[in-house]
Short mmCIF file of C-alpha atoms and ligand atoms in Angstrom, two decimals:
data_model
loop_
_atom_site.label_atom_id
_atom_site.label_comp_id
_atom_site.label_asym_id
_atom_site.label_seq_id
_atom_site.Cartn_x
_atom_site.Cartn_y
_atom_site.Cartn_z
CA MET A 1 -10.59 9.58 17.02
CA ASP A 2 -10.07 6.46 18.35
CA LYS A 3 -7.09 4.98 20.17
CA ILE A 4 -6.69 0.73 20.90
CA ILE A 5 -6.22 -0.39 24.13
CA ILE A 6 -3.67 -3.60 23.75
CA HIS A 7 -3.44 -6.04 27.27
CA GLY A 8 0.32 -8.05 26.14
CA GLY A 9 1.64 -11.38 26.48
CA THR A 10 -0.90 -13.72 24.44
CA PRO A 11 0.51 -15.89 21.89
CA LEU A 12 -1.78 -15.56 18.71
CA ARG A 13 -3.71 -18.84 17.79
CA GLY A 14 -6.10 -19.30 14.89
CA SER A 15 -7.07 -18.79 11.86
CA ILE A 16 -7.80 -16.03 9.80
CA GLY A 17 -8.96 -14.56 6.83
CA LEU A 18 -7.19 -11.76 4.59
CA SER A 19 -9.12 -8.64 3.02
CA GLY A 20 -8.28 -7.66 -0.49
CA SER A 21 -4.89 -5.08 -1.63
CA LYS A 22 -5.11 -1.36 -0.65
CA ASN A 23 -2.77 -0.61 -3.07
CA ALA A 24 -4.24 -2.82 -5.93
CA THR A 25 -7.63 -1.97 -5.15
CA LEU A 26 -7.19 2.03 -5.43
CA PRO A 27 -4.96 2.13 -8.89
CA ILE A 28 -7.98 -0.46 -10.48
CA LEU A 29 -10.68 2.67 -8.67
CA MET A 30 -9.26 4.52 -10.96
CA ALA A 31 -9.27 2.83 -13.96
CA SER A 32 -13.22 2.99 -14.45
CA LEU A 33 -12.19 6.73 -15.69
CA LEU A 34 -11.42 5.10 -19.02
CA THR A 35 -14.30 3.95 -20.32
CA ALA A 36 -18.42 4.65 -20.04
CA GLU A 37 -18.97 1.47 -19.84
CA PRO A 38 -19.49 0.07 -15.76
CA LEU A 39 -17.18 -2.32 -13.52
CA VAL A 40 -17.89 -4.67 -11.25
CA ILE A 41 -14.90 -5.35 -9.21
CA SER A 42 -15.10 -7.29 -5.98
CA ASN A 43 -13.19 -8.07 -3.27
CA VAL A 44 -12.77 -4.53 -2.62
CA PRO A 45 -11.52 -3.82 1.46
CA ARG A 46 -13.62 -1.34 3.52
CA LEU A 47 -11.03 0.86 4.43
CA ARG A 48 -10.39 4.55 4.08
CA ASP A 49 -8.39 5.06 1.16
CA VAL A 50 -10.77 3.37 -0.43
CA ASN A 51 -13.71 6.03 0.79
CA THR A 52 -11.08 8.76 -0.33
CA ALA A 53 -10.63 7.11 -3.89
CA ILE A 54 -14.89 7.02 -3.78
CA ASP A 55 -15.13 10.31 -3.32
CA LEU A 56 -12.47 11.44 -5.62
CA LEU A 57 -13.88 9.62 -8.25
CA ALA A 58 -17.64 11.03 -7.57
CA THR A 59 -16.35 14.44 -7.86
CA LEU A 60 -14.88 13.45 -10.73
CA GLY A 61 -18.52 12.08 -12.16
CA VAL A 62 -17.73 8.72 -11.95
CA ASP A 63 -20.90 6.87 -10.56
CA VAL A 64 -19.94 4.72 -7.53
CA GLN A 65 -22.69 2.20 -5.24
CA TRP A 66 -21.51 -0.32 -3.19
CA SER A 67 -23.15 -3.87 -4.87
CA GLY A 68 -22.26 -6.26 -1.78
CA GLU A 69 -19.71 -6.27 0.98
CA HIS A 70 -16.87 -6.00 -0.67
CA ARG A 71 -18.68 -5.49 -3.94
CA LEU A 72 -18.43 -1.94 -5.82
CA GLU A 73 -19.58 -0.84 -9.35
CA LEU A 74 -18.35 1.94 -11.05
CA CYS A 75 -19.84 3.53 -14.17
CA GLY A 76 -17.60 6.75 -15.69
CA ALA A 77 -19.83 7.29 -18.63
CA ASN A 78 -20.72 10.72 -17.31
CA ALA A 79 -17.01 11.19 -15.72
CA ALA A 80 -16.92 14.69 -17.49
CA SER A 81 -14.66 16.76 -15.46
CA TRP A 82 -10.50 16.43 -15.51
CA GLU A 83 -9.43 18.20 -12.46
CA ALA A 84 -8.71 16.47 -8.89
CA PRO A 85 -8.93 18.82 -6.27
CA TYR A 86 -5.97 19.00 -3.45
CA GLU A 87 -8.73 18.82 -0.53
CA LEU A 88 -8.46 15.07 -1.13
CA VAL A 89 -5.64 14.37 -2.95
CA LYS A 90 -3.44 15.93 0.15
CA THR A 91 -5.16 13.34 2.06
CA MET A 92 -4.34 10.54 -0.19
CA ARG A 93 -1.18 10.28 -2.17
CA ALA A 94 -2.46 7.08 -4.20
CA SER A 95 -5.17 9.69 -5.75
CA PHE A 96 -2.50 10.91 -7.64
CA VAL A 97 -2.76 7.82 -10.57
CA VAL A 98 -6.16 9.94 -11.97
CA LEU A 99 -3.67 11.79 -13.72
CA GLY A 100 -2.65 9.23 -16.28
CA PRO A 101 -6.36 8.30 -16.94
CA LEU A 102 -7.68 11.16 -17.37
CA LEU A 103 -5.53 12.63 -19.20
CA ALA A 104 -6.42 9.49 -21.56
CA ARG A 105 -10.12 10.24 -21.35
CA HIS A 106 -10.10 13.79 -21.92
CA GLY A 107 -7.04 15.21 -23.21
CA ARG A 108 -6.61 17.08 -19.98
CA ALA A 109 -5.84 16.94 -16.49
CA ARG A 110 -5.33 19.29 -13.46
CA VAL A 111 -4.20 16.69 -10.36
CA SER A 112 -2.80 18.18 -7.08
CA THR A 113 0.76 16.78 -6.51
CA PRO A 114 0.37 15.08 -3.17
CA GLY A 115 2.84 16.94 -1.64
CA GLY A 116 4.92 14.97 1.32
CA CYS A 117 4.14 13.23 4.01
CA ALA A 118 5.66 11.77 6.99
CA ILE A 119 7.08 8.58 5.25
CA GLY A 120 8.58 10.99 2.88
CA ALA A 121 8.59 13.82 0.43
CA ARG A 122 7.08 11.83 -2.06
CA PRO A 123 7.84 13.62 -5.57
CA VAL A 124 6.17 12.97 -8.92
CA ASN A 125 8.77 13.74 -10.61
CA LEU A 126 8.94 10.58 -12.74
CA HIS A 127 4.75 10.65 -13.53
CA MET A 128 5.78 14.08 -15.04
CA ALA A 129 8.65 12.65 -17.11
CA GLY A 130 6.17 9.70 -17.62
CA ILE A 131 3.58 11.51 -19.44
CA ARG A 132 5.44 14.32 -20.99
CA ALA A 133 7.20 10.92 -23.17
CA LEU A 134 3.58 10.77 -23.96
CA GLY A 135 3.88 13.75 -25.64
CA ALA A 136 1.29 15.72 -23.33
CA LYS A 137 2.75 19.58 -22.64
CA VAL A 138 2.57 18.85 -18.07
CA GLN A 139 3.33 21.89 -16.34
CA LEU A 140 3.59 22.24 -12.33
CA ARG A 141 1.00 25.85 -11.59
CA HIS A 142 0.10 26.34 -7.99
CA GLY A 143 0.40 23.07 -6.71
CA TYR A 144 -0.80 21.41 -9.40
CA VAL A 145 0.35 19.57 -12.31
CA GLU A 146 -1.34 20.73 -15.65
CA ALA A 147 -1.55 18.23 -18.63
CA HIS A 148 -3.14 17.92 -21.92
CA ALA A 149 -2.69 16.42 -25.13
CA GLU A 150 -4.36 16.47 -28.12
CA ARG A 151 -3.45 13.01 -28.46
CA LEU A 152 -1.26 10.44 -26.12
CA ARG A 153 1.18 8.95 -28.71
CA GLY A 154 3.02 5.89 -27.76
CA ALA A 155 6.74 6.07 -26.12
CA ARG A 156 9.88 4.64 -24.86
CA VAL A 157 10.04 5.61 -20.91
CA TRP A 158 12.82 4.80 -18.74
CA LEU A 159 11.73 5.46 -14.97
CA ASP A 160 14.76 6.14 -13.11
CA ASN A 161 13.50 4.16 -10.38
CA PRO A 162 10.87 1.28 -10.47
CA SER A 163 8.07 3.34 -9.01
CA VAL A 164 4.44 1.76 -8.20
CA GLY A 165 3.01 4.91 -8.97
CA ALA A 166 4.74 6.22 -11.68
CA THR A 167 4.55 3.02 -13.19
CA GLU A 168 0.74 2.89 -12.54
CA ASN A 169 0.00 6.71 -14.30
CA ILE A 170 1.94 5.94 -17.30
CA MET A 171 0.44 2.12 -18.32
CA MET A 172 -3.20 4.48 -17.53
CA ALA A 173 -2.04 6.86 -20.20
CA ALA A 174 -0.87 4.53 -22.50
CA VAL A 175 -3.17 2.05 -22.73
CA ARG A 176 -5.38 4.73 -25.45
CA ALA A 177 -2.45 6.19 -26.76
CA GLN A 178 -1.74 6.06 -30.31
CA GLY A 179 1.15 3.14 -30.94
CA GLN A 180 3.19 1.45 -28.59
CA THR A 181 4.69 2.20 -25.05
CA VAL A 182 7.50 0.49 -23.80
CA ILE A 183 7.93 1.48 -19.61
CA GLU A 184 11.53 0.25 -19.01
CA ASN A 185 12.77 -0.46 -15.35
CA ALA A 186 8.78 -0.57 -14.84
CA ALA A 187 7.50 -1.52 -10.95
CA ARG A 188 6.95 -5.62 -11.10
CA GLU A 189 4.70 -5.23 -7.81
CA PRO A 190 2.03 -7.67 -7.70
CA GLU A 191 0.12 -4.46 -7.37
CA VAL A 192 0.79 -3.69 -10.84
CA GLN A 193 0.33 -6.74 -12.41
CA ASP A 194 -3.27 -6.95 -10.93
CA LEU A 195 -4.21 -3.20 -12.57
CA ALA A 196 -1.91 -4.72 -15.49
CA ARG A 197 -5.16 -7.78 -15.63
CA MET A 198 -7.87 -5.37 -15.01
CA LEU A 199 -7.25 -3.45 -17.92
CA THR A 200 -6.47 -6.06 -20.20
CA ALA A 201 -9.91 -7.73 -19.29
CA MET A 202 -11.13 -4.03 -20.54
CA GLY A 203 -9.70 -4.36 -24.11
CA ALA A 204 -6.07 -3.24 -23.23
CA GLN A 205 -3.15 -5.05 -25.24
CA ILE A 206 -0.44 -5.34 -21.95
CA ALA A 207 2.07 -7.81 -21.90
CA GLY A 208 4.85 -7.78 -19.17
CA ALA A 209 3.15 -6.93 -16.53
CA GLY A 210 5.50 -8.13 -13.14
CA THR A 211 8.52 -7.53 -15.23
CA HIS A 212 10.82 -4.14 -15.97
CA VAL A 213 9.82 -4.17 -19.42
CA ILE A 214 6.13 -3.71 -19.43
CA GLU A 215 4.76 -3.00 -23.47
CA ILE A 216 1.57 -1.70 -23.99
CA GLU A 217 -0.63 -1.28 -27.88
CA GLY A 218 -3.04 1.61 -27.56
CA VAL A 219 -6.59 0.59 -28.33
CA GLN A 220 -9.32 3.31 -29.30
CA ARG A 221 -11.76 2.33 -27.06
CA LEU A 222 -12.04 0.42 -23.18
CA HIS A 223 -15.51 -1.65 -22.34
CA GLY A 224 -16.52 -2.62 -18.89
CA ALA A 225 -15.63 -5.29 -16.91
CA GLU A 226 -15.83 -7.53 -14.12
CA HIS A 227 -12.21 -7.97 -11.64
CA HIS A 228 -11.50 -9.80 -8.34
CA VAL A 229 -8.80 -7.74 -6.93
CA ILE A 230 -6.03 -9.98 -5.15
CA ALA A 231 -5.52 -10.21 -1.50
CA ASP A 232 -3.57 -8.11 0.56
CA ARG A 233 -0.10 -9.57 0.64
CA ILE A 234 1.21 -6.52 3.40
CA GLU A 235 -2.13 -7.27 5.16
CA ALA A 236 -0.23 -10.70 5.54
CA GLY A 237 3.01 -10.24 6.17
CA SER A 238 1.98 -7.93 8.94
CA LEU A 239 -0.31 -11.21 10.48
CA MET A 240 2.55 -13.55 9.68
CA ALA A 241 4.82 -10.79 11.96
CA ALA A 242 2.06 -10.66 14.26
CA ALA A 243 2.48 -14.32 14.77
CA THR A 244 6.07 -14.63 14.92
CA ILE A 245 6.13 -11.52 17.64
CA THR A 246 3.87 -13.17 19.80
CA GLY A 247 5.24 -16.94 19.76
CA GLY A 248 1.95 -18.22 18.33
CA ASP A 249 0.56 -20.44 15.95
CA LEU A 250 -1.36 -19.16 12.94
CA THR A 251 -2.41 -20.56 9.48
CA ILE A 252 -4.04 -17.46 7.72
CA GLU A 253 -6.08 -18.72 4.56
CA ASN A 254 -6.11 -17.93 0.77
CA ALA A 255 -2.48 -16.15 1.36
CA PRO A 256 -0.91 -15.08 -1.79
CA VAL A 257 2.10 -17.16 -1.02
CA ASP A 258 3.80 -16.64 -4.21
CA GLN A 259 4.12 -13.11 -3.58
CA LEU A 260 5.54 -13.38 -0.07
CA ASP A 261 9.45 -15.39 -0.56
CA ALA A 262 11.19 -12.11 0.61
CA VAL A 263 8.80 -11.86 3.76
CA MET A 264 8.80 -16.23 4.92
CA VAL A 265 13.12 -16.38 4.37
CA LYS A 266 13.11 -13.32 6.35
CA LEU A 267 10.72 -14.52 8.87
CA VAL A 268 12.37 -17.96 8.75
CA GLU A 269 15.77 -16.47 9.42
CA ALA A 270 14.72 -14.91 12.52
CA GLY A 271 13.05 -17.95 13.98
CA ALA A 272 9.75 -18.63 12.78
CA GLU A 273 8.41 -21.51 11.12
CA VAL A 274 6.33 -20.98 7.77
CA HIS A 275 4.54 -23.45 6.05
CA ALA A 276 3.24 -23.29 3.04
CA HIS A 277 -0.11 -25.73 2.23
CA ASN A 278 -3.46 -26.08 -0.17
CA GLY A 279 -3.16 -22.14 -0.60
CA ALA A 280 -3.09 -21.61 3.16
CA LEU A 281 -0.11 -19.84 5.39
CA ARG A 282 0.57 -21.52 8.45
CA VAL A 283 3.45 -19.19 11.04
CA CYS A 284 4.24 -20.80 14.38
CA ARG A 285 7.35 -19.42 16.63
CA SER A 286 8.12 -21.35 19.50
CA ALA A 287 12.14 -21.05 19.13
CA PRO A 288 14.34 -17.63 20.23
CA LEU A 289 14.17 -15.48 17.74
CA HIS A 290 17.62 -14.21 15.83
CA PRO A 291 18.84 -10.92 15.32
CA ILE A 292 18.45 -10.40 11.33
CA GLU A 293 20.11 -7.67 8.30
CA LEU A 294 17.21 -6.14 6.63
CA ARG A 295 17.19 -4.32 3.68
CA THR A 296 13.79 -3.13 2.22
CA LEU A 297 13.98 -3.34 -1.97
CA PRO A 298 11.41 -2.56 -4.42
CA TYR A 299 9.70 -6.63 -5.46
CA PRO A 300 10.13 -9.40 -5.35
CA GLY A 301 12.75 -7.94 -2.40
CA PHE A 302 11.92 -6.77 1.13
CA PRO A 303 8.27 -4.98 0.45
CA THR A 304 9.20 -1.13 2.61
CA ASP A 305 5.48 -1.37 3.98
CA LEU A 306 6.95 -4.71 6.20
CA GLN A 307 10.16 -2.82 7.52
CA ALA A 308 8.46 -1.11 10.65
CA GLN A 309 6.63 -4.34 11.30
CA MET A 310 9.67 -6.40 11.36
CA MET A 311 11.26 -3.32 13.67
CA ALA A 312 8.91 -4.34 16.01
CA VAL A 313 9.79 -8.44 15.83
CA LEU A 314 13.41 -8.20 15.69
CA THR A 315 13.35 -5.70 19.24
CA GLN A 316 12.94 -9.20 20.66
CA ALA A 317 15.34 -10.77 19.13
CA HIS A 318 18.48 -12.68 21.15
CA GLY A 319 20.84 -10.04 19.58
CA THR A 320 21.40 -6.88 16.98
CA SER A 321 19.83 -6.77 13.78
CA VAL A 322 20.72 -4.05 11.41
CA ILE A 323 17.22 -2.79 9.17
CA THR A 324 18.08 -0.54 6.11
CA GLU A 325 14.96 1.56 4.65
CA THR A 326 16.07 2.21 0.81
CA ILE A 327 12.77 2.99 -0.32
CA PHE A 328 11.65 6.40 1.77
CA GLU A 329 13.89 8.63 3.13
CA ASN A 330 11.61 8.64 6.60
CA ARG A 331 10.54 5.57 7.32
CA PHE A 332 11.63 5.28 10.60
CA MET A 333 9.09 7.14 12.78
CA HIS A 334 7.36 4.16 14.67
CA ALA A 335 10.74 3.56 16.00
CA LEU A 336 10.88 6.55 18.16
CA GLU A 337 7.35 5.54 19.59
CA LEU A 338 9.42 1.80 20.38
CA LEU A 339 11.81 3.20 22.06
CA ARG A 340 9.23 4.88 24.64
CA MET A 341 8.20 1.29 25.08
CA GLY A 342 11.71 0.27 26.13
CA ALA A 343 13.27 -0.69 22.95
CA ASP A 344 16.71 -0.15 22.33
CA VAL A 345 17.17 1.29 18.75
CA VAL A 346 19.65 3.88 17.18
CA MET A 347 19.27 5.27 13.53
CA LYS A 348 21.66 6.45 11.94
CA GLY A 349 20.40 7.62 8.22
CA PRO A 350 18.83 5.09 6.14
CA THR A 351 19.85 2.16 8.78
CA ALA A 352 18.46 1.38 12.15
CA ILE A 353 20.49 -0.66 14.33
CA VAL A 354 18.05 -2.87 16.91
CA ARG A 355 19.64 -4.42 19.74
CA GLY A 356 16.80 -6.58 20.51
CA SER A 357 16.12 -8.73 23.53
CA SER A 358 13.81 -5.71 24.92
CA ARG A 359 11.23 -5.98 27.44
CA LEU A 360 8.93 -3.85 25.88
CA SER A 361 7.08 -2.13 28.99
CA GLY A 362 3.10 -1.03 28.17
CA ALA A 363 2.88 2.52 26.86
CA PRO A 364 0.37 5.48 25.66
CA VAL A 365 1.91 5.66 21.82
CA MET A 366 0.55 8.27 19.13
CA ALA A 367 0.61 6.55 15.12
CA THR A 368 2.37 8.83 12.67
CA ASP A 369 1.34 6.72 9.41
CA LEU A 370 -0.69 3.82 8.30
CA ARG A 371 2.23 0.94 8.78
CA ALA A 372 3.96 2.57 12.03
CA SER A 373 0.57 1.91 13.73
CA MET A 374 0.95 -1.83 12.90
CA SER A 375 4.15 -2.06 14.05
CA LEU A 376 3.19 -0.04 17.79
CA ILE A 377 0.30 -2.93 17.85
CA LEU A 378 2.82 -5.43 17.27
CA ALA A 379 4.88 -4.38 20.49
CA GLY A 380 2.16 -3.66 22.71
CA LEU A 381 0.68 -7.52 21.72
CA VAL A 382 4.37 -8.54 23.77
CA ALA A 383 4.75 -6.05 25.93
CA GLU A 384 4.28 -5.98 29.47
CA ASN A 385 1.14 -4.60 31.25
CA THR A 386 -1.27 -2.12 28.71
CA THR A 387 -0.37 -0.27 25.25
CA GLU A 388 -2.56 2.54 23.89
CA VAL A 389 -2.17 3.11 20.32
CA SER A 390 -3.60 6.63 19.48
CA ARG A 391 -4.80 8.05 16.00
CA ILE A 392 -5.76 4.78 15.13
CA TYR A 393 -7.17 6.48 12.31
CA HIS A 394 -3.78 5.87 10.39
CA LEU A 395 -4.74 2.00 10.71
CA ASP A 396 -7.72 2.08 9.45
CA ARG A 397 -7.06 3.77 5.91
CA GLY A 398 -5.05 0.87 5.51
CA TYR A 399 -6.07 -2.71 7.42
CA GLU A 400 -10.19 -3.71 7.43
CA ASP A 401 -11.40 -4.46 11.17
CA ILE A 402 -7.91 -5.17 12.28
CA ASP A 403 -8.78 -4.78 15.65
CA ALA A 404 -11.85 -7.60 15.30
CA LYS A 405 -9.66 -9.93 13.13
CA LEU A 406 -6.61 -9.61 15.77
CA ARG A 407 -9.31 -10.25 18.65
CA ALA A 408 -10.39 -13.68 17.10
CA ILE A 409 -6.93 -15.03 17.34
CA GLY A 410 -6.72 -14.53 20.86
CA ALA A 411 -5.65 -11.02 21.16
CA ARG A 412 -6.38 -9.02 24.11
CA LEU A 413 -7.15 -5.41 22.46
CA GLU A 414 -10.29 -2.98 22.32
CA ARG A 415 -10.59 -0.16 20.26
CA VAL A 416 -12.16 3.03 22.04
CA PRO A 417 -12.69 6.63 21.50
CA ASP A 418 -10.12 9.00 22.28
CA LYS A 419 -11.40 11.62 24.56
CA GLY A 420 -7.82 13.11 24.69
CA GLU A 421 -7.77 13.69 20.97
C1 EPZ B 1 3.56 2.81 -3.51
O1 EPZ B 1 3.95 3.71 -3.41
C2 EPZ B 1 2.43 2.05 -2.34
N1 EPZ B 1 1.14 2.85 -2.20
C3 EPZ B 1 3.30 2.37 -0.66
O2 EPZ B 1 2.50 1.82 -0.21
C4 EPZ B 1 4.79 1.48 -1.13
O3 EPZ B 1 5.52 1.99 -0.13
C5 EPZ B 1 5.48 1.91 -2.26
O4 EPZ B 1 4.63 2.17 -3.33
C6 EPZ B 1 6.45 1.35 -2.60
O5 EPZ B 1 6.61 -0.40 -2.70
C7 EPZ B 1 0.12 2.24 -3.42
O6 EPZ B 1 0.54 1.63 -3.69
C8 EPZ B 1 -0.62 3.12 -3.19
P1 EPZ B 1 6.15 5.10 -5.43
P2 EPZ B 1 4.56 5.16 -4.60
O7 EPZ B 1 6.76 5.87 -5.94
O8 EPZ B 1 3.76 4.78 -5.60
C9 EPZ B 1 10.38 7.88 -5.34
C10 EPZ B 1 1.65 1.57 2.60
O9 EPZ B 1 1.87 1.62 3.42
N2 EPZ B 1 9.63 8.21 -6.20
O10 EPZ B 1 7.12 3.59 -5.74
O11 EPZ B 1 3.81 6.58 -3.79
C11 EPZ B 1 9.78 7.81 -4.09
O12 EPZ B 1 9.88 8.93 -3.41
C12 EPZ B 1 2.17 2.62 0.98
O13 EPZ B 1 0.50 1.15 1.72
C13 EPZ B 1 9.79 9.21 -6.88
O14 EPZ B 1 11.50 9.98 -6.83
O15 EPZ B 1 5.85 4.65 -4.42
C14 EPZ B 1 10.01 7.17 -2.74
O16 EPZ B 1 11.24 6.87 -2.66
C15 EPZ B 1 3.13 3.45 1.69
N3 EPZ B 1 9.58 10.00 -7.88
C16 EPZ B 1 10.53 5.64 -4.23
O17 EPZ B 1 10.59 6.49 -5.66
C17 EPZ B 1 8.57 9.71 -8.17
O18 EPZ B 1 7.84 10.28 -9.18
C18 EPZ B 1 9.42 4.79 -4.12
O19 EPZ B 1 8.00 5.31 -4.18
C19 EPZ B 1 7.81 8.46 -7.87
C20 EPZ B 1 8.33 8.00 -6.03
#
């Protein structure tokens, strides 16, 4: 296992590019199960989670080859298996979105439930209800969701909450169902929209992706396509937070500016300056940071995947901030580690009170989940002395070469093997 050692105190300056979106890539790769024809996906980030998705698809019989540094060629012609094993699904919850494609392709599926993770119970009831609405028989046995359907039929599906994964699973089942499916209270995330774009390129008929109502006309078959994955808005937000917390001046090339409204508003409220120009986003901060109120919400609200990073920033604000996490029930694990660095955070249920102006001091800390890892790195970038972030495999799940990227804009950090682990 690796750890990252950070020497704090250097403002980040320069320009940086973004990798492809992890959360768009994962469902897009699973869509290869929906056709026997080849797919070419470009701008695929080199991540642990992408490797896990490739391993899962290989066990299902999809042929997957890297044909470039960030380019994958997939062919589901020989995808004969309909079972997604526990060993793979438990390591990456996003694997669960193979349920819809397997059911659409084979008329049956046996997918391990993902189980909980550090940030919450992560149930799949909305996925199961949606698949049932399309006419499948669905049951939970021995930790596996077992589903089968002679023929999926279009239906109206209401999601109790706009679940990203459930929207994606239902969409990938519905594209080959008989008749029209309407998903109401659908997730609006850009990653859902990117999946819809790729499915449409494969011949699916989808309208309304990006709104709360997605209409799908089922088609008999889907064909091959080429697709370029959107940039990662959460990586962009994480880098914006890095420039803000270090008092730097960073230009992010090819930033998905139109997907970052809530993030820009909140960073400006906290004291950053943000300028969008020709597709690039410049973030700088020289004035003292102000405290803010922050609530995570489904898109287009402030993303839960940037809550941990913002908490690190707000430890430096002159005053008390209030963060409310409305999406996951246990997404303050990073706060416990920030406390070890001298942050002053009090948590009460879904709310964290962050008393700012903390002089953070470097310490050995432990990453607990993907976005918590980034939060600890941001804290290390401003802490006095040296911070060691262990279990950095969490970070590698969702950030491509992030230590090299941060070094290139002035961060003093290095990745070393963690002999203690
Ligand atoms: C996606 O997870 C993302 N992952 C998450 O990013 C992100 O935090 C989340 O959406 C919310 O934006 C991928 O896209 C691979 P949800 P997902 O279903 O689909 C509850 C990261 O750091 N729920 O929208 O699993 C659930 O418990 C990761 O990149 C049910 O109750 O999230 C949660 O409280 C972390 N029943 C809420 O809905 C269900 O059947 C939102 O979950 C499904 C979800």
